[in-house]
mmCIF file of C-alpha atoms in Angstrom:
data_model
loop_
_atom_site.group_PDB
_atom_site.id
_atom_site.type_symbol
_atom_site.label_atom_id
_atom_site.label_comp_id
_atom_site.label_asym_id
_atom_site.label_seq_id
_atom_site.Cartn_x
_atom_site.Cartn_y
_atom_site.Cartn_z
ATOM 1 C CA MET A 72 7.830 -12.499 -26.734
ATOM 2 C CA PRO A 73 8.374 -14.867 -23.816
ATOM 3 C CA GLU A 74 7.045 -13.480 -20.572
ATOM 4 C CA LEU A 75 9.468 -11.976 -18.083
ATOM 5 C CA ARG A 76 10.524 -14.268 -15.266
ATOM 6 C CA PHE A 77 11.480 -13.049 -11.847
ATOM 7 C CA PRO A 78 14.380 -14.697 -9.992
ATOM 8 C CA SER A 79 13.922 -16.061 -6.478
ATOM 9 C CA PRO A 80 15.001 -13.774 -3.630
ATOM 10 C CA PRO A 81 18.744 -13.858 -2.910
ATOM 11 C CA ALA A 82 20.320 -15.675 0.014
ATOM 12 C CA THR A 83 21.276 -12.615 2.000
ATOM 13 C CA LYS A 84 19.386 -9.609 3.333
ATOM 14 C CA THR A 85 22.127 -7.321 2.060
ATOM 15 C CA GLU A 86 21.623 -8.490 -1.507
ATOM 16 C CA LEU A 87 17.844 -8.157 -1.147
ATOM 17 C CA GLU A 88 18.051 -4.640 0.264
ATOM 18 C CA GLU A 89 21.090 -3.185 -1.443
ATOM 19 C CA GLY A 90 21.484 -5.187 -4.637
ATOM 20 C CA ASN A 91 20.358 -4.263 -8.129
ATOM 21 C CA GLU A 92 18.589 -7.517 -8.903
ATOM 22 C CA PHE A 93 14.805 -7.273 -8.919
ATOM 23 C CA THR A 94 13.489 -10.289 -7.024
ATOM 24 C CA PRO A 95 9.901 -9.448 -6.046
ATOM 25 C CA ARG A 96 8.671 -11.399 -3.024
ATOM 26 C CA PHE A 97 5.213 -12.694 -3.867
ATOM 27 C CA ASP A 98 3.166 -13.879 -0.875
ATOM 28 C CA SER A 99 1.762 -17.365 -0.286
ATOM 29 C CA GLN A 100 -1.003 -16.565 -2.774
ATOM 30 C CA GLY A 101 1.508 -15.450 -5.388
ATOM 31 C CA LEU A 102 0.656 -11.762 -4.978
ATOM 32 C CA ILE A 103 2.550 -8.566 -4.254
ATOM 33 C CA THR A 104 0.992 -5.304 -3.006
ATOM 34 C CA ALA A 105 1.028 -2.376 -5.428
ATOM 35 C CA VAL A 106 0.553 1.173 -4.161
ATOM 36 C CA VAL A 107 -0.578 3.427 -6.987
ATOM 37 C CA THR A 108 0.226 7.147 -6.890
ATOM 38 C CA ASP A 109 -0.359 9.982 -9.334
ATOM 39 C CA ALA A 110 2.784 10.941 -11.253
ATOM 40 C CA GLU A 111 1.745 14.601 -11.239
ATOM 41 C CA ASP A 112 1.267 15.297 -7.544
ATOM 42 C CA GLY A 113 2.031 12.025 -5.760
ATOM 43 C CA ALA A 114 -1.535 11.567 -4.471
ATOM 44 C CA LEU A 115 -2.394 8.047 -3.367
ATOM 45 C CA LEU A 116 -4.945 6.685 -5.838
ATOM 46 C CA MET A 117 -5.451 3.017 -4.970
ATOM 47 C CA VAL A 118 -3.926 -0.137 -3.510
ATOM 48 C CA ALA A 119 -4.051 -3.290 -5.626
ATOM 49 C CA HIS A 120 -2.291 -6.618 -6.051
ATOM 50 C CA MET A 121 -0.218 -8.171 -8.814
ATOM 51 C CA ASN A 122 0.763 -11.703 -9.594
ATOM 52 C CA ALA A 123 3.879 -12.441 -11.666
ATOM 53 C CA GLU A 124 1.920 -12.275 -14.926
ATOM 54 C CA ALA A 125 0.376 -8.879 -14.104
ATOM 55 C CA LEU A 126 3.777 -7.513 -13.092
ATOM 56 C CA ALA A 127 5.427 -8.845 -16.248
ATOM 57 C CA LYS A 128 2.708 -7.352 -18.462
ATOM 58 C CA THR A 129 2.999 -4.016 -16.657
ATOM 59 C CA LEU A 130 6.765 -3.892 -17.198
ATOM 60 C CA GLU A 131 6.505 -5.009 -20.814
ATOM 61 C CA THR A 132 3.657 -2.732 -21.888
ATOM 62 C CA GLY A 133 3.984 0.298 -19.606
ATOM 63 C CA ILE A 134 0.276 -0.058 -18.827
ATOM 64 C CA ALA A 135 -0.728 -1.148 -15.301
ATOM 65 C CA HIS A 136 -2.131 -4.666 -14.985
ATOM 66 C CA TYR A 137 -3.279 -6.206 -11.697
ATOM 67 C CA TRP A 138 -4.682 -9.420 -10.345
ATOM 68 C CA SER A 139 -8.325 -9.068 -9.400
ATOM 69 C CA ARG A 140 -8.768 -11.023 -6.174
ATOM 70 C CA SER A 141 -12.566 -10.752 -6.355
ATOM 71 C CA ARG A 142 -12.777 -12.011 -9.938
ATOM 72 C CA SER A 143 -9.624 -14.204 -9.878
ATOM 73 C CA THR A 144 -8.476 -12.851 -13.193
ATOM 74 C CA LEU A 145 -5.820 -10.672 -14.780
ATOM 75 C CA TRP A 146 -7.125 -7.119 -14.802
ATOM 76 C CA LYS A 147 -6.027 -4.385 -17.176
ATOM 77 C CA LYS A 148 -7.154 -1.418 -15.110
ATOM 78 C CA GLY A 149 -9.335 0.963 -17.138
ATOM 79 C CA GLU A 150 -9.986 -1.440 -19.986
ATOM 80 C CA THR A 151 -13.734 -0.856 -19.661
ATOM 81 C CA SER A 152 -13.819 2.671 -18.200
ATOM 82 C CA GLY A 153 -11.031 4.138 -20.323
ATOM 83 C CA ASN A 154 -9.114 5.136 -17.177
ATOM 84 C CA VAL A 155 -6.020 3.225 -18.221
ATOM 85 C CA GLN A 156 -2.905 3.838 -16.120
ATOM 86 C CA HIS A 157 0.289 4.766 -17.978
ATOM 87 C CA VAL A 158 3.214 3.813 -15.782
ATOM 88 C CA VAL A 159 5.805 6.547 -15.354
ATOM 89 C CA GLU A 160 7.928 4.812 -12.724
ATOM 90 C CA ILE A 161 7.942 1.656 -10.625
ATOM 91 C CA ARG A 162 9.695 1.433 -7.269
ATOM 92 C CA THR A 163 10.157 -1.394 -4.818
ATOM 93 C CA ASP A 164 10.780 -1.274 -1.092
ATOM 94 C CA CYS A 165 13.676 -2.479 1.037
ATOM 95 C CA ASP A 166 12.557 -6.105 1.298
ATOM 96 C CA GLN A 167 10.954 -6.170 -2.161
ATOM 97 C CA ASP A 168 7.495 -7.218 -0.982
ATOM 98 C CA ALA A 169 5.698 -4.060 -2.111
ATOM 99 C CA LEU A 170 5.692 -1.905 -5.237
ATOM 100 C CA GLN A 171 4.911 1.719 -5.943
ATOM 101 C CA LEU A 172 3.499 2.546 -9.364
ATOM 102 C CA SER A 173 3.618 6.181 -10.307
ATOM 103 C CA VAL A 174 1.022 6.601 -13.068
ATOM 104 C CA ARG A 175 -0.758 8.976 -15.420
ATOM 105 C CA VAL A 176 -4.451 8.136 -15.526
ATOM 106 C CA ALA A 177 -6.137 8.386 -18.941
ATOM 107 C CA GLY A 178 -9.796 9.156 -19.644
ATOM 108 C CA ASP A 179 -11.629 11.295 -17.125
ATOM 109 C CA GLY A 180 -8.974 10.663 -14.481
ATOM 110 C CA ALA A 181 -11.100 8.582 -12.117
ATOM 111 C CA THR A 182 -9.289 5.682 -10.479
ATOM 112 C CA CYS A 183 -11.977 4.525 -8.049
ATOM 113 C CA HIS A 184 -14.873 2.483 -9.421
ATOM 114 C CA THR A 185 -17.166 4.904 -7.548
ATOM 115 C CA GLY A 186 -16.113 7.578 -10.042
ATOM 116 C CA ARG A 187 -13.848 9.450 -7.648
ATOM 117 C CA ARG A 188 -10.255 10.324 -8.464
ATOM 118 C CA SER A 189 -8.879 8.296 -5.530
ATOM 119 C CA CYS A 190 -10.197 5.297 -3.604
ATOM 120 C CA PHE A 191 -9.085 7.018 -0.385
ATOM 121 C CA TYR A 192 -11.968 9.508 -0.198
ATOM 122 C CA ARG A 193 -12.902 9.052 3.471
ATOM 123 C CA ASN A 194 -11.107 10.051 6.655
ATOM 124 C CA VAL A 195 -11.221 7.971 9.820
ATOM 125 C CA SER A 196 -11.555 9.837 13.096
ATOM 126 C CA LEU A 197 -12.787 9.297 16.613
ATOM 127 C CA GLU A 198 -16.034 10.927 17.670
ATOM 128 C CA GLY A 199 -17.014 10.321 21.253
ATOM 129 C CA GLY A 200 -14.529 7.458 21.356
ATOM 130 C CA ARG A 201 -16.028 5.790 18.299
ATOM 131 C CA PRO A 202 -14.356 5.684 14.880
ATOM 132 C CA ILE A 203 -16.381 7.301 12.097
ATOM 133 C CA LEU A 204 -15.816 8.135 8.437
ATOM 134 C CA THR A 205 -16.184 11.527 6.794
ATOM 135 C CA GLU A 206 -15.660 12.311 3.138
ATOM 136 C CA ASN A 207 -12.565 14.380 2.409
ATOM 137 C CA GLY A 208 -11.725 16.874 -0.319
ATOM 138 C CA MET B 1016 -9.733 2.461 28.829
ATOM 139 C CA PRO B 1017 -11.279 -0.488 27.018
ATOM 140 C CA GLU B 1018 -9.792 -1.036 23.596
ATOM 141 C CA LEU B 1019 -11.730 0.139 20.551
ATOM 142 C CA ARG B 1020 -13.718 -2.527 18.778
ATOM 143 C CA PHE B 1021 -14.446 -2.475 15.086
ATOM 144 C CA PRO B 1022 -17.877 -3.568 13.814
ATOM 145 C CA SER B 1023 -18.191 -6.243 11.138
ATOM 146 C CA PRO B 1024 -18.582 -5.022 7.545
ATOM 147 C CA PRO B 1025 -22.170 -4.041 6.647
ATOM 148 C CA ALA B 1026 -24.507 -6.151 4.557
ATOM 149 C CA THR B 1027 -24.457 -3.975 1.460
ATOM 150 C CA LYS B 1028 -21.734 -2.612 -0.792
ATOM 151 C CA THR B 1029 -23.372 0.821 -0.695
ATOM 152 C CA GLU B 1030 -23.050 1.028 3.081
ATOM 153 C CA LEU B 1031 -19.434 -0.184 2.881
ATOM 154 C CA GLU B 1032 -18.495 2.348 0.200
ATOM 155 C CA GLU B 1033 -20.687 5.329 0.993
ATOM 156 C CA GLY B 1034 -21.518 4.979 4.680
ATOM 157 C CA ASN B 1035 -19.895 6.722 7.604
ATOM 158 C CA GLU B 1036 -19.334 3.625 9.712
ATOM 159 C CA PHE B 1037 -15.709 2.493 9.901
ATOM 160 C CA THR B 1038 -15.707 -1.265 9.429
ATOM 161 C CA PRO B 1039 -12.131 -2.200 8.476
ATOM 162 C CA ARG B 1040 -11.903 -5.456 6.549
ATOM 163 C CA PHE B 1041 -9.073 -7.466 8.081
ATOM 164 C CA ASP B 1042 -7.808 -10.362 5.939
ATOM 165 C CA SER B 1043 -7.768 -14.057 6.839
ATOM 166 C CA GLN B 1044 -4.721 -13.383 9.026
ATOM 167 C CA GLY B 1045 -6.477 -10.541 10.815
ATOM 168 C CA LEU B 1046 -4.413 -7.863 9.070
ATOM 169 C CA ILE B 1047 -5.100 -4.748 7.022
ATOM 170 C CA THR B 1048 -2.586 -3.002 4.747
ATOM 171 C CA ALA B 1049 -1.407 0.440 5.830
ATOM 172 C CA VAL B 1050 0.200 2.810 3.323
ATOM 173 C CA VAL B 1051 2.261 5.417 5.136
ATOM 174 C CA THR B 1052 2.825 8.818 3.553
ATOM 175 C CA ASP B 1053 4.568 11.977 4.737
ATOM 176 C CA ALA B 1054 2.107 14.651 5.912
ATOM 177 C CA GLU B 1055 4.373 17.382 4.555
ATOM 178 C CA ASP B 1056 4.804 16.387 0.927
ATOM 179 C CA GLY B 1057 2.783 13.185 0.498
ATOM 180 C CA ALA B 1058 5.856 11.038 -0.241
ATOM 181 C CA LEU B 1059 5.330 7.299 0.153
ATOM 182 C CA LEU B 1060 7.408 6.198 3.146
ATOM 183 C CA MET B 1061 6.515 2.546 3.806
ATOM 184 C CA VAL B 1062 3.857 -0.155 3.566
ATOM 185 C CA ALA B 1063 3.021 -2.070 6.740
ATOM 186 C CA HIS B 1064 0.236 -4.111 8.293
ATOM 187 C CA MET B 1065 -2.040 -3.634 11.271
ATOM 188 C CA ASN B 1066 -4.150 -5.991 13.296
ATOM 189 C CA ALA B 1067 -7.163 -4.705 15.244
ATOM 190 C CA GLU B 1068 -5.039 -4.009 18.324
ATOM 191 C CA ALA B 1069 -2.461 -1.975 16.382
ATOM 192 C CA LEU B 1070 -5.217 0.000 14.660
ATOM 193 C CA ALA B 1071 -6.995 0.672 17.970
ATOM 194 C CA LYS B 1072 -3.756 1.821 19.606
ATOM 195 C CA THR B 1073 -2.986 4.079 16.649
ATOM 196 C CA LEU B 1074 -6.413 5.722 16.812
ATOM 197 C CA GLU B 1075 -6.299 6.080 20.577
ATOM 198 C CA THR B 1076 -2.757 7.431 20.913
ATOM 199 C CA GLY B 1077 -2.158 9.244 17.612
ATOM 200 C CA ILE B 1078 1.115 7.322 17.310
ATOM 201 C CA ALA B 1079 1.413 4.680 14.577
ATOM 202 C CA HIS B 1080 1.436 1.074 15.738
ATOM 203 C CA TYR B 1081 1.710 -1.916 13.399
ATOM 204 C CA TRP B 1082 1.788 -5.683 13.500
ATOM 205 C CA SER B 1083 5.246 -7.038 12.763
ATOM 206 C CA ARG B 1084 4.730 -10.100 10.586
ATOM 207 C CA SER B 1085 8.372 -11.141 10.930
ATOM 208 C CA ARG B 1086 8.393 -10.911 14.720
ATOM 209 C CA SER B 1087 4.682 -11.694 15.290
ATOM 210 C CA THR B 1088 4.333 -8.848 17.727
ATOM 211 C CA LEU B 1089 2.734 -5.447 18.155
ATOM 212 C CA TRP B 1090 5.198 -2.871 16.883
ATOM 213 C CA LYS B 1091 5.323 0.767 17.927
ATOM 214 C CA LYS B 1092 7.290 2.096 14.977
ATOM 215 C CA GLY B 1093 10.310 4.136 16.068
ATOM 216 C CA GLU B 1094 10.279 2.958 19.673
ATOM 217 C CA THR B 1095 13.945 1.996 19.412
ATOM 218 C CA SER B 1096 15.181 4.399 16.731
ATOM 219 C CA GLY B 1097 13.242 7.464 17.883
ATOM 220 C CA ASN B 1098 11.592 7.773 14.479
ATOM 221 C CA VAL B 1099 8.104 7.649 15.942
ATOM 222 C CA GLN B 1100 5.259 8.464 13.551
ATOM 223 C CA HIS B 1101 2.742 11.105 14.663
ATOM 224 C CA VAL B 1102 -0.481 10.475 12.791
ATOM 225 C CA VAL B 1103 -1.954 13.563 11.153
ATOM 226 C CA GLU B 1104 -4.749 11.823 9.250
ATOM 227 C CA ILE B 1105 -6.040 8.330 8.535
ATOM 228 C CA ARG B 1106 -8.000 7.476 5.407
ATOM 229 C CA THR B 1107 -9.611 4.276 4.224
ATOM 230 C CA ASP B 1108 -10.420 3.150 0.701
ATOM 231 C CA CYS B 1109 -13.720 2.329 -1.007
ATOM 232 C CA ASP B 1110 -13.979 -1.249 0.238
ATOM 233 C CA GLN B 1111 -12.234 -0.542 3.559
ATOM 234 C CA ASP B 1112 -9.478 -3.117 3.137
ATOM 235 C CA ALA B 1113 -6.603 -0.620 3.090
ATOM 236 C CA LEU B 1114 -5.603 2.421 5.124
ATOM 237 C CA GLN B 1115 -3.538 5.505 4.432
ATOM 238 C CA LEU B 1116 -1.663 7.027 7.347
ATOM 239 C CA SER B 1117 -0.423 10.530 6.816
ATOM 240 C CA VAL B 1118 2.347 11.031 9.374
ATOM 241 C CA ARG B 1119 5.021 13.326 10.760
ATOM 242 C CA VAL B 1120 8.185 11.352 11.460
ATOM 243 C CA ALA B 1121 10.096 12.277 14.612
ATOM 244 C CA GLY B 1122 13.829 11.920 15.256
ATOM 245 C CA ASP B 1123 16.123 12.108 12.238
ATOM 246 C CA GLY B 1124 13.214 11.502 9.852
ATOM 247 C CA ALA B 1125 14.278 8.068 8.647
ATOM 248 C CA THR B 1126 11.442 5.594 8.127
ATOM 249 C CA CYS B 1127 13.354 2.723 6.547
ATOM 250 C CA HIS B 1128 15.442 0.496 8.810
ATOM 251 C CA THR B 1129 18.294 0.997 6.317
ATOM 252 C CA GLY B 1130 18.447 4.628 7.495
ATOM 253 C CA ARG B 1131 16.826 6.086 4.398
ATOM 254 C CA ARG B 1132 13.836 8.424 4.544
ATOM 255 C CA SER B 1133 11.616 6.051 2.532
ATOM 256 C CA CYS B 1134 11.633 2.293 2.019
ATOM 257 C CA PHE B 1135 10.981 2.912 -1.690
ATOM 258 C CA TYR B 1136 14.533 3.912 -2.619
ATOM 259 C CA ARG B 1137 14.967 1.792 -5.729
ATOM 260 C CA ASN B 1138 13.417 2.058 -9.180
ATOM 261 C CA VAL B 1139 12.551 -0.981 -11.274
ATOM 262 C CA SER B 1140 13.282 -0.760 -14.991
ATOM 263 C CA LEU B 1141 13.981 -3.014 -17.920
ATOM 264 C CA GLU B 1142 17.515 -3.194 -19.279
ATOM 265 C CA GLY B 1143 17.938 -5.447 -22.263
ATOM 266 C CA GLY B 1144 14.604 -7.046 -21.446
ATOM 267 C CA ARG B 1145 15.632 -7.816 -17.875
ATOM 268 C CA PRO B 1146 14.290 -5.987 -14.806
ATOM 269 C CA ILE B 1147 16.945 -4.260 -12.733
ATOM 270 C CA LEU B 1148 17.003 -1.935 -9.735
ATOM 271 C CA THR B 1149 18.661 1.456 -9.506
ATOM 272 C CA GLU B 1150 18.715 3.738 -6.488
ATOM 273 C CA ASN B 1151 16.624 6.882 -6.836
ATOM 274 C CA GLY B 1152 16.942 10.334 -5.267
#
């Protein structure tokens, strides 16, 4: 099967924001931000990036693929750990430069490589005028 | 009051991921991604970016400030529309290169400049092998 291709953004803001053509706006490095939330309760699990290939594979297979910026490679999330992400829904934002993936996580349900369910496990707060982190949940 | 300063990331991955020092990792353009969710129900409202000044102002005032990439200026969200964001909680992720802002939106509750509650108002799906957008909610 030939890989999906994504058209260039339209000429007008109205088409971009109100149209029904999906024209993802990849940045200068060819990446788009993907916000990953749990399909069950909406919890924020992770933030990752996709290039056109990762996005195409995600749409075609229903399994989340990303671009690993640290390893410069296509990354099928959970391939090693078993915590594969089954995509329930994909959304895009008004100017089509960000995506939301609503997913069901397989395996033991951990999304973070530290073993936690979510990568967002620490709160930022000010203590004596200085920002500190404390673990949540 | 002198503006908050953020220390450089620590030497080890363990300190970065498990420590209690907040050392946000701004990208090569001095920005960090901020995922904005509703404090009431966790709904994803928008994705924006912050520079160190916007992050400091957000922590100091409890009102969300961003960096507008299109206008290259500090941006107090809602200053014109009245849809100011009161920050209930800030979280960071394992490698401290993304933030989650849990907010209460003032005014009429719209976050998107199109007047909608969330910027993520369209779903992406395949129709006849071609990705299309349909409005959700």
